[in-house]
Short mmCIF file of C-alpha atoms in Angstrom, two decimals:
data_model
loop_
_atom_site.label_atom_id
_atom_site.label_comp_id
_atom_site.label_asym_id
_atom_site.label_seq_id
_atom_site.Cartn_x
_atom_site.Cartn_y
_atom_site.Cartn_z
CA MET A 1 0.00 0.00 0.00
CA GLU A 2 1.22 3.50 -0.71
CA SER A 3 1.58 6.08 2.01
CA ALA A 4 -1.46 8.02 3.22
CA ALA A 5 -2.68 11.03 1.27
CA GLN A 6 -2.29 14.52 2.67
CA PRO A 7 -4.71 15.04 5.55
CA VAL A 8 -7.69 17.15 4.59
CA PRO A 9 -10.19 18.95 6.82
CA ASN A 10 -12.96 17.03 8.45
CA PRO A 11 -15.50 15.23 6.45
CA ILE A 12 -19.17 15.09 5.70
CA SER A 13 -20.84 13.20 8.48
CA ALA A 14 -21.30 16.33 10.56
CA PRO A 15 -19.50 19.60 9.91
CA GLY A 16 -16.43 19.96 12.13
CA ARG A 17 -16.68 16.47 13.56
CA PRO A 18 -14.10 13.79 12.74
CA ILE A 19 -15.44 10.48 11.48
CA ARG A 20 -15.24 7.75 14.13
CA VAL A 21 -14.18 4.33 12.92
CA LEU A 22 -14.10 1.02 14.77
CA VAL A 23 -11.43 -1.31 13.44
CA ALA A 24 -11.89 -4.86 14.59
CA LYS A 25 -10.32 -8.21 13.86
CA PRO A 26 -13.02 -10.83 14.21
CA GLY A 27 -12.51 -14.50 14.88
CA LEU A 28 -9.26 -16.33 15.33
CA ASP A 29 -7.13 -14.35 12.88
CA GLY A 30 -3.93 -13.46 14.72
CA HIS A 31 -2.30 -11.23 12.09
CA ASP A 32 -2.75 -7.65 13.14
CA ARG A 33 0.04 -5.80 11.33
CA GLY A 34 -2.17 -4.82 8.39
CA ALA A 35 -4.94 -3.62 10.65
CA LYS A 36 -2.51 -1.55 12.71
CA VAL A 37 -1.08 0.04 9.58
CA MET A 38 -4.63 0.90 8.46
CA VAL A 39 -5.44 2.33 11.90
CA ARG A 40 -2.48 4.72 11.66
CA ALA A 41 -3.31 5.66 8.07
CA LEU A 42 -6.85 6.52 9.12
CA ARG A 43 -5.54 8.65 11.98
CA ASP A 44 -3.21 10.44 9.57
CA ALA A 45 -6.23 11.14 7.38
CA GLY A 46 -8.09 12.79 10.27
CA PHE A 47 -10.30 9.94 11.50
CA GLU A 48 -10.73 8.93 15.13
CA VAL A 49 -10.10 5.20 15.31
CA VAL A 50 -11.12 2.86 18.08
CA TYR A 51 -9.04 -0.25 17.60
CA THR A 52 -10.44 -3.26 19.36
CA GLY A 53 -7.59 -5.64 18.68
CA LEU A 54 -7.65 -9.34 17.99
CA PHE A 55 -10.11 -12.17 18.61
CA GLN A 56 -13.29 -10.18 18.58
CA THR A 57 -16.66 -11.88 18.71
CA PRO A 58 -19.66 -10.40 16.91
CA GLU A 59 -21.03 -9.36 20.32
CA MET A 60 -17.84 -7.56 21.29
CA ILE A 61 -17.77 -5.69 17.99
CA ALA A 62 -21.41 -4.66 18.16
CA SER A 63 -21.21 -3.60 21.80
CA ALA A 64 -18.16 -1.43 21.11
CA ALA A 65 -19.75 0.06 17.97
CA LEU A 66 -22.80 1.03 20.02
CA GLN A 67 -21.03 2.62 22.98
CA GLU A 68 -18.48 4.40 20.83
CA ASP A 69 -21.22 5.55 18.43
CA VAL A 70 -18.94 5.01 15.46
CA ASP A 71 -19.85 5.97 11.92
CA VAL A 72 -17.90 3.15 10.33
CA VAL A 73 -17.04 -0.42 11.27
CA GLY A 74 -13.97 -1.79 9.52
CA LEU A 75 -13.48 -5.54 9.73
CA SER A 76 -10.00 -6.81 9.06
CA ILE A 77 -9.72 -10.48 8.29
CA LEU A 78 -6.93 -12.55 6.84
CA SER A 79 -8.00 -15.97 8.07
CA GLY A 80 -10.52 -16.80 5.36
CA ALA A 81 -13.36 -17.06 7.88
CA HIS A 82 -15.28 -14.07 6.52
CA LEU A 83 -18.22 -16.05 5.15
CA PRO A 84 -19.26 -17.68 8.43
CA LEU A 85 -18.34 -14.67 10.55
CA PHE A 86 -19.74 -11.67 8.71
CA PRO A 87 -23.43 -12.65 8.82
CA ARG A 88 -23.20 -13.03 12.59
CA ILE A 89 -21.50 -9.65 12.90
CA MET A 90 -24.14 -7.95 10.76
CA ASP A 91 -26.86 -9.60 12.86
CA ALA A 92 -25.23 -8.47 16.10
CA LEU A 93 -25.09 -4.88 14.77
CA ARG A 94 -28.71 -4.97 13.64
CA ASP A 95 -29.87 -6.48 16.94
CA ARG A 96 -28.61 -3.36 18.64
CA GLY A 97 -30.32 -1.06 16.18
CA LEU A 98 -27.04 -0.20 14.46
CA ASP A 99 -28.37 -0.45 10.94
CA ASP A 100 -27.19 2.90 9.68
CA LEU A 101 -23.46 2.27 10.00
CA LEU A 102 -21.05 2.00 7.13
CA VAL A 103 -19.51 -1.48 7.30
CA VAL A 104 -16.39 -2.20 5.27
CA ALA A 105 -13.96 -5.07 5.17
CA GLY A 106 -10.30 -5.49 4.41
CA GLY A 107 -7.87 -8.34 4.10
CA THR A 108 -7.47 -11.35 1.90
CA ILE A 109 -11.05 -11.82 0.77
CA PRO A 110 -11.39 -13.52 -2.61
CA ALA A 111 -13.17 -11.53 -5.32
CA GLU A 112 -15.79 -14.24 -5.77
CA ASP A 113 -16.94 -13.81 -2.16
CA VAL A 114 -17.45 -10.06 -2.46
CA PRO A 115 -21.01 -10.17 -3.89
CA GLU A 116 -22.16 -12.34 -0.99
CA LEU A 117 -20.63 -9.92 1.53
CA LYS A 118 -22.21 -6.96 -0.22
CA ALA A 119 -25.58 -8.69 -0.09
CA LEU A 120 -25.11 -8.88 3.69
CA GLY A 121 -24.63 -5.14 3.86
CA VAL A 122 -20.84 -4.78 3.64
CA ALA A 123 -20.43 -1.63 1.57
CA ALA A 124 -16.93 -2.26 0.31
CA VAL A 125 -14.20 -4.86 0.44
CA PHE A 126 -10.67 -3.48 0.31
CA GLY A 127 -8.41 -6.22 -0.98
CA PRO A 128 -4.61 -6.26 -0.75
CA GLY A 129 -4.13 -3.95 -3.74
CA THR A 130 -6.20 -1.09 -2.30
CA SER A 131 -4.39 2.18 -1.68
CA PHE A 132 -4.90 4.10 1.53
CA ALA A 133 -6.14 7.03 -0.50
CA GLU A 134 -8.85 4.87 -2.07
CA ALA A 135 -10.04 3.50 1.25
CA VAL A 136 -9.97 6.91 2.94
CA SER A 137 -11.81 8.54 0.08
CA PHE A 138 -14.50 5.85 0.14
CA LEU A 139 -15.04 6.32 3.85
CA ARG A 140 -15.28 10.09 3.52
CA GLN A 141 -17.82 9.84 0.74
CA HIS A 142 -19.97 7.11 2.22
CA ALA A 143 -19.88 7.65 5.99
CA PRO A 144 -23.50 8.23 6.97
CA THR A 145 -24.79 11.75 7.59
CA ARG A 146 -26.88 12.14 10.68
CA ARG A 147 -30.00 13.96 11.56
CA ASP A 148 -30.43 13.65 15.31
CA GLU A 149 -33.46 14.90 17.15
CA ALA A 150 -33.41 16.18 20.70
CA MET B 1 -39.02 9.43 22.94
CA GLY B 2 -36.23 11.90 22.54
CA LEU B 3 -32.63 11.07 23.27
CA VAL B 4 -32.70 12.52 26.80
CA ASP B 5 -35.75 10.51 27.80
CA ARG B 6 -34.22 7.38 26.32
CA LEU B 7 -30.96 8.00 28.20
CA LEU B 8 -32.94 8.23 31.43
CA ALA B 9 -34.66 4.96 30.48
CA SER B 10 -31.20 3.30 30.37
CA ASP B 11 -30.95 3.22 26.58
CA GLN B 12 -27.20 2.94 25.92
CA ARG B 13 -27.53 3.91 22.29
CA ALA B 14 -29.18 7.21 23.25
CA LEU B 15 -26.37 7.84 25.73
CA ALA B 16 -23.79 7.09 23.06
CA ARG B 17 -25.49 9.36 20.50
CA LEU B 18 -25.73 12.20 23.00
CA ALA B 19 -22.07 11.77 23.85
CA THR B 20 -21.22 12.29 20.17
CA LEU B 21 -23.36 15.43 20.04
CA VAL B 22 -21.87 16.80 23.26
CA GLU B 23 -18.38 16.12 21.99
CA ALA B 24 -19.11 18.00 18.79
CA ASN B 25 -20.48 21.00 20.73
CA ASP B 26 -23.75 20.44 18.90
CA PRO B 27 -26.69 22.51 20.19
CA ILE B 28 -28.68 19.31 20.77
CA GLY B 29 -25.88 18.00 23.00
CA GLU B 30 -25.64 21.26 24.90
CA ALA B 31 -29.39 21.39 25.42
CA ALA B 32 -29.34 17.79 26.66
CA VAL B 33 -26.66 18.54 29.26
CA ALA B 34 -28.61 21.58 30.40
CA ARG B 35 -31.77 19.51 30.73
CA LEU B 36 -29.98 16.75 32.61
CA TYR B 37 -27.90 19.01 34.82
CA ALA B 38 -30.08 18.67 37.89
CA ARG B 39 -29.40 14.94 37.80
CA THR B 40 -25.62 15.34 37.73
CA GLY B 41 -23.22 15.99 40.60
CA ARG B 42 -24.04 12.63 42.15
CA ALA B 43 -21.37 10.28 40.82
CA HIS B 44 -17.91 9.89 42.29
CA VAL B 45 -15.60 11.01 39.49
CA VAL B 46 -12.20 9.35 39.67
CA GLY B 47 -9.35 10.52 37.47
CA ILE B 48 -6.69 8.02 36.45
CA THR B 49 -3.66 9.74 35.01
CA GLY B 50 0.01 9.04 34.41
CA PRO B 51 2.59 8.75 31.66
CA PRO B 52 2.15 6.52 28.62
CA GLY B 53 3.25 2.96 29.32
CA ALA B 54 2.17 3.02 32.95
CA GLY B 55 -0.55 0.46 32.23
CA LYS B 56 -3.46 2.78 32.97
CA SER B 57 -5.95 1.08 30.68
CA THR B 58 -5.21 -2.35 32.08
CA LEU B 59 -5.49 -0.87 35.56
CA VAL B 60 -8.82 0.76 34.71
CA ASN B 61 -10.07 -2.54 33.32
CA ALA B 62 -9.07 -4.35 36.53
CA LEU B 63 -10.73 -1.64 38.62
CA VAL B 64 -13.92 -1.93 36.56
CA GLY B 65 -14.00 -5.62 37.42
CA ALA B 66 -13.61 -4.95 41.12
CA ILE B 67 -16.28 -2.21 41.04
CA ARG B 68 -18.71 -4.51 39.23
CA ARG B 69 -18.15 -7.22 41.82
CA SER B 70 -19.20 -4.68 44.44
CA GLY B 71 -22.51 -4.32 42.58
CA ARG B 72 -22.08 -0.81 41.20
CA ARG B 73 -22.56 0.43 37.63
CA VAL B 74 -19.41 2.09 36.34
CA GLY B 75 -18.72 4.55 33.56
CA VAL B 76 -15.34 4.94 31.88
CA VAL B 77 -14.16 7.83 29.73
CA ALA B 78 -10.77 7.19 28.13
CA VAL B 79 -9.11 10.24 26.58
CA ASP B 80 -6.28 9.98 24.06
CA PRO B 81 -4.46 12.77 22.25
CA SER B 82 -5.49 13.89 18.78
CA SER B 83 -2.77 14.39 16.19
CA PRO B 84 -2.12 18.13 15.99
CA ILE B 85 -1.41 17.69 12.30
CA SER B 86 -4.24 15.55 10.98
CA GLY B 87 -6.80 16.01 13.73
CA GLY B 88 -7.21 12.25 13.84
CA ALA B 89 -6.56 9.95 16.76
CA VAL B 90 -5.91 6.36 17.70
CA LEU B 91 -8.18 5.60 20.64
CA GLY B 92 -6.33 2.63 22.02
CA ASP B 93 -7.58 2.27 25.57
CA ARG B 94 -10.73 0.28 24.92
CA ILE B 95 -8.62 -2.58 23.56
CA ARG B 96 -7.78 -3.48 27.18
CA MET B 97 -11.44 -3.57 28.19
CA MET B 98 -13.07 -5.56 25.41
CA GLN B 99 -14.33 -8.44 27.52
CA ARG B 100 -16.86 -6.15 29.23
CA HIS B 101 -19.22 -6.38 26.26
CA ASN B 102 -21.89 -8.49 27.91
CA ASP B 103 -22.23 -6.32 30.93
CA ASP B 104 -24.59 -3.38 30.66
CA GLY B 105 -23.47 -2.24 34.07
CA VAL B 106 -20.36 -0.85 32.33
CA PHE B 107 -20.26 1.94 29.75
CA ILE B 108 -16.92 2.72 28.14
CA ARG B 109 -16.40 5.69 25.85
CA SER B 110 -13.19 6.67 24.11
CA MET B 111 -12.62 10.33 23.35
CA ALA B 112 -9.92 12.16 21.44
CA SER B 113 -8.58 15.34 22.99
CA ARG B 114 -9.36 17.25 19.75
CA GLY B 115 -6.69 19.80 20.39
CA ARG B 116 -7.86 20.74 23.83
CA LEU B 117 -5.12 21.48 26.34
CA GLY B 118 -4.67 18.72 28.86
CA GLY B 119 -7.12 16.65 26.90
CA LEU B 120 -10.01 17.75 29.04
CA SER B 121 -12.62 20.28 28.27
CA LEU B 122 -16.30 21.01 28.22
CA ALA B 123 -16.76 17.98 25.98
CA THR B 124 -15.22 15.56 28.48
CA VAL B 125 -17.08 17.22 31.34
CA GLY B 126 -20.27 16.98 29.28
CA VAL B 127 -19.84 13.26 28.64
CA VAL B 128 -19.16 12.71 32.34
CA HIS B 129 -22.43 14.55 33.09
CA LEU B 130 -24.29 12.24 30.68
CA LEU B 131 -22.90 9.15 32.42
CA ASP B 132 -23.74 10.67 35.80
CA ALA B 133 -27.35 11.37 34.79
CA ALA B 134 -27.59 7.86 33.37
CA GLY B 135 -26.76 6.48 36.81
CA TYR B 136 -23.19 5.29 36.40
CA ASP B 137 -21.31 5.74 39.66
CA PRO B 138 -18.33 5.81 39.91
CA ILE B 139 -17.09 7.33 36.66
CA LEU B 140 -13.44 6.69 35.84
CA VAL B 141 -11.75 9.23 33.58
CA GLU B 142 -8.47 8.03 32.12
CA THR B 143 -6.07 10.57 30.64
CA VAL B 144 -2.44 10.82 29.73
CA GLY B 145 -0.81 13.17 32.15
CA ALA B 146 2.75 13.81 33.06
CA GLY B 147 2.44 16.57 35.59
CA GLN B 148 1.31 19.76 33.97
CA ASP B 149 -1.23 18.10 31.68
CA GLY B 150 -2.72 16.35 34.64
CA VAL B 151 -3.95 19.57 36.15
CA ASP B 152 -7.28 19.56 34.36
CA ILE B 153 -8.19 16.12 35.63
CA ALA B 154 -7.70 17.34 39.19
CA SER B 155 -10.41 19.95 38.80
CA LEU B 156 -12.88 17.55 37.18
CA ALA B 157 -12.32 14.51 39.39
CA HIS B 158 -13.15 14.24 43.08
CA THR B 159 -10.33 11.73 43.46
CA THR B 160 -7.21 11.72 41.31
CA VAL B 161 -5.13 8.56 41.01
CA VAL B 162 -1.67 9.04 39.55
CA VAL B 163 -0.10 5.92 38.09
CA GLN B 164 3.63 5.45 37.88
CA VAL B 165 5.80 2.52 36.91
CA PRO B 166 9.30 1.62 38.06
CA GLY B 167 12.14 2.30 35.70
CA LEU B 168 11.08 5.69 34.35
CA GLY B 169 13.07 7.62 36.94
CA ASP B 170 9.77 8.17 38.66
CA GLY B 171 10.53 8.86 42.23
CA VAL B 172 12.24 12.14 41.49
CA GLN B 173 10.01 13.05 38.57
CA ALA B 174 6.86 12.59 40.58
CA ILE B 175 7.95 15.21 43.03
CA LYS B 176 9.20 17.60 40.40
CA ALA B 177 6.03 17.36 38.39
CA GLY B 178 3.83 18.24 41.33
CA LEU B 179 2.00 14.94 41.10
CA LEU B 180 1.83 14.69 44.83
CA GLU B 181 -0.21 17.86 44.84
CA ILE B 182 -2.83 16.68 42.39
CA GLY B 183 -2.95 13.00 43.31
CA GLN B 184 -4.75 11.73 46.37
CA ILE B 185 -3.70 8.17 45.56
CA LEU B 186 -0.39 7.28 43.96
CA VAL B 187 -0.17 3.89 42.29
CA VAL B 188 3.03 2.08 41.51
CA ASN B 189 1.89 -0.29 38.79
CA LYS B 190 3.90 -3.20 37.37
CA ALA B 191 4.96 -3.63 40.99
CA ASP B 192 6.45 -7.00 40.16
CA ARG B 193 9.28 -5.21 38.33
CA PRO B 194 12.63 -4.37 39.90
CA GLY B 195 12.73 -1.00 41.55
CA ALA B 196 9.02 -0.93 42.38
CA ALA B 197 9.44 -1.19 46.13
CA GLU B 198 11.94 1.64 46.06
CA VAL B 199 9.66 3.91 44.07
CA ALA B 200 6.82 3.14 46.48
CA ARG B 201 9.01 3.85 49.49
CA HIS B 202 10.22 7.12 48.00
CA LEU B 203 6.66 8.22 47.28
CA ARG B 204 5.50 7.26 50.77
CA GLU B 205 8.28 9.33 52.32
CA GLU B 206 7.27 12.39 50.34
CA ALA B 207 3.58 11.79 50.89
CA HIS B 208 4.05 11.49 54.61
CA ARG B 209 4.23 15.21 55.15
CA GLY B 210 0.83 16.17 56.54
CA GLY B 211 -2.68 15.69 55.28
CA ASP B 212 -4.55 17.87 52.80
CA GLY B 213 -7.30 20.34 53.59
CA ASN B 214 -9.75 17.48 54.03
CA GLY B 215 -7.61 15.46 56.39
CA TRP B 216 -6.64 12.98 53.69
CA HIS B 217 -3.10 11.67 53.60
CA VAL B 218 -1.83 10.75 50.15
CA SER B 219 -1.70 6.98 49.92
CA VAL B 220 0.60 4.82 47.85
CA VAL B 221 -0.68 1.52 46.46
CA GLU B 222 1.36 -1.08 44.61
CA THR B 223 -0.45 -2.96 41.88
CA VAL B 224 0.13 -5.47 39.16
CA SER B 225 -2.82 -4.66 36.90
CA THR B 226 -2.32 -7.67 34.68
CA THR B 227 -2.81 -10.10 37.57
CA GLY B 228 -5.15 -8.01 39.71
CA GLU B 229 -2.75 -7.76 42.59
CA GLY B 230 -3.42 -4.66 44.70
CA ILE B 231 -6.59 -3.75 42.81
CA SER B 232 -9.02 -4.36 45.64
CA THR B 233 -6.74 -2.31 47.93
CA LEU B 234 -6.77 0.48 45.36
CA LEU B 235 -10.57 0.40 45.26
CA GLU B 236 -10.69 0.53 49.06
CA HIS B 237 -8.55 3.66 49.00
CA ILE B 238 -10.72 5.25 46.31
CA ASP B 239 -13.88 4.52 48.30
CA ALA B 240 -12.21 5.71 51.51
CA HIS B 241 -11.34 9.04 49.89
CA LEU B 242 -14.97 9.57 48.97
CA ILE B 243 -16.00 8.97 52.56
CA VAL B 244 -13.48 11.54 53.78
CA LEU B 245 -14.77 14.08 51.24
CA LYS B 246 -18.38 13.51 52.24
CA ASP B 247 -17.73 13.44 55.98
CA GLY B 248 -16.23 16.90 55.84
CA LEU B 249 -16.57 19.86 53.50
CA GLY B 250 -14.44 18.35 50.76
CA TRP B 251 -17.30 17.17 48.57
CA THR B 252 -19.17 20.48 48.66
CA SER B 253 -16.06 22.53 48.09
CA HIS B 254 -15.09 20.35 45.12
CA GLN B 255 -18.55 20.74 43.60
CA HIS B 256 -18.19 24.47 43.94
CA ALA B 257 -14.73 24.56 42.39
CA ALA B 258 -15.85 22.28 39.56
CA ALA B 259 -18.89 24.49 38.92
CA ARG B 260 -16.68 27.55 38.76
CA SER B 261 -14.31 25.82 36.37
CA GLU B 262 -17.17 24.70 34.13
CA VAL B 263 -18.89 28.08 34.01
CA LEU B 264 -15.64 29.89 33.20
CA SER B 265 -14.70 27.31 30.56
CA ARG B 266 -18.08 27.71 28.91
CA LEU B 267 -17.76 31.48 29.07
CA ARG B 268 -14.41 31.38 27.27
CA PHE B 269 -15.74 28.90 24.76
CA GLU B 270 -18.89 30.90 24.01
CA LEU B 271 -16.96 34.13 23.66
CA GLU B 272 -14.62 32.59 21.18
CA ARG B 273 -17.49 30.93 19.36
CA ARG B 274 -19.47 34.19 19.05
CA LEU B 275 -16.48 36.09 17.83
CA THR B 276 -15.58 33.55 15.21
CA VAL B 277 -19.02 32.51 14.05
CA ASP B 278 -20.76 35.85 13.69
CA PRO B 279 -19.54 37.26 10.35
CA ALA B 280 -19.20 40.85 11.50
CA SER B 281 -17.29 39.86 14.62
CA ALA B 282 -15.16 37.40 12.68
CA THR B 283 -14.16 40.14 10.27
CA GLY B 284 -13.37 42.43 13.17
CA LEU B 285 -11.37 39.68 14.84
CA GLY B 286 -9.51 38.81 11.65
CA GLY B 287 -8.74 42.45 10.94
CA GLY B 288 -7.63 43.06 14.51
CA ILE B 289 -5.30 40.07 14.39
CA ASP B 290 -3.77 41.31 11.14
CA ASN B 291 -3.16 44.71 12.67
CA VAL B 292 -1.55 43.18 15.73
CA ALA B 293 0.73 41.11 13.52
CA LYS B 294 1.76 44.27 11.69
CA ARG B 295 2.28 46.02 15.04
CA GLU B 296 -0.24 48.71 14.11
CA THR B 297 -2.09 48.00 17.34
CA ASP B 298 -1.75 45.72 20.34
CA PRO B 299 -3.80 42.73 21.59
CA ALA B 300 -5.30 44.51 24.61
CA THR B 301 -6.69 47.28 22.42
CA VAL B 302 -8.13 44.82 19.92
CA VAL B 303 -9.78 42.80 22.66
CA ALA B 304 -11.26 45.90 24.29
CA GLU B 305 -12.79 46.87 20.93
CA LEU B 306 -14.19 43.37 20.37
CA LEU B 307 -15.70 43.26 23.86
CA ALA B 308 -17.18 46.70 23.39
CA GLY B 309 -18.68 45.41 20.15
CA LEU B 310 -20.39 42.66 22.19
CA GLY B 311 -21.72 45.26 24.59
CA VAL B 312 -19.24 44.46 27.35
CA ALA B 313 -18.26 47.71 29.04
CA PRO B 314 -14.58 48.35 29.75
CA SER B 315 -13.44 47.37 33.28
#
């Protein structure tokens, strides 16, 4: 991956508020170097990143996403277990009423599995060739806008 | 139901959403804090501060466990610095507390300092108020502090716990940095490491000189947060400090000092907001700053003019 693009002022989701991203590594995947690199790239691009670390269950991810009120959930997975895991994660998010989040995935996910993940509600899958700039730009464009009432 | 009503009905999502709005200085957030204010001022706010690497997050996680076992609902606010260049932040404290997910008696919120000095501000205070109104008590506020930066936490928290570790030249630094003045409880974490006993002894010697205005003597607790050693002792000390504050005038005088601090902070914030948001004022401010830079006028004169423009008479 190339180095992060120049940081630009804060994005769309609410004027003057940084986008909050949860980066989680679900399941038994023990390789966190890629996720950590992504976490730092996101920080350098002006995002606030809650990194949950390794071995996250769907419940742990959803609970953190709720309390941290993140705009984006980024799932990093290199173990190949995305197909069994992602439906459970999406269910756990929905069970908590978190159906307006942007969910994206990164790692070694084969192209032929992408349509199935998208059907589950994963908005984008960033494979190994993705540049930081591409991922950052996608998040900025697609992070949900909010209209909160009192 | 609006967000405030849902928060009061123990809806964690409403609490989380309000925290985001408060953090962003959104009018909805500010109105919520105002509406909830009568229900705040109840929780014991405990600051946990200390240099990076002291194991604060692991310590907080262990403390949360002990507090839960005592049957109380606990709130945690973990503050990390924002990058001054990008405005982004890595909020890396929650990673130590991830196993709390099943327990709705715990609410953990990570916050970036967003350029605020000392990491604390109206936003952090506001989120603490939300947790307070939602019934979490105690509320642990974790910040990075190495002396000077720790000052803010001391005005927000009723009890300040300063965490040190052996091997950072701590004994001497602690005294230099005035940590003994802001900390009611000094923790030597990673107490299984060489040098820990010495650091603890050194701190105890310094702490031994007389009690504070509330009759509290600074205590020193050795912990190993990864194993839980010393954690229940630490909690006993935290609870004991609260008793001392409530038995005497300490609690009331803290509430008063905290109120003063919050009102003045909001005053400064609002003033700056008005002067930068209102187009006429912003132009005046911008022009004044340019003239100061060119040495055609001086800051005091510019400020007097701006205040006069807001209808504030000269002193």
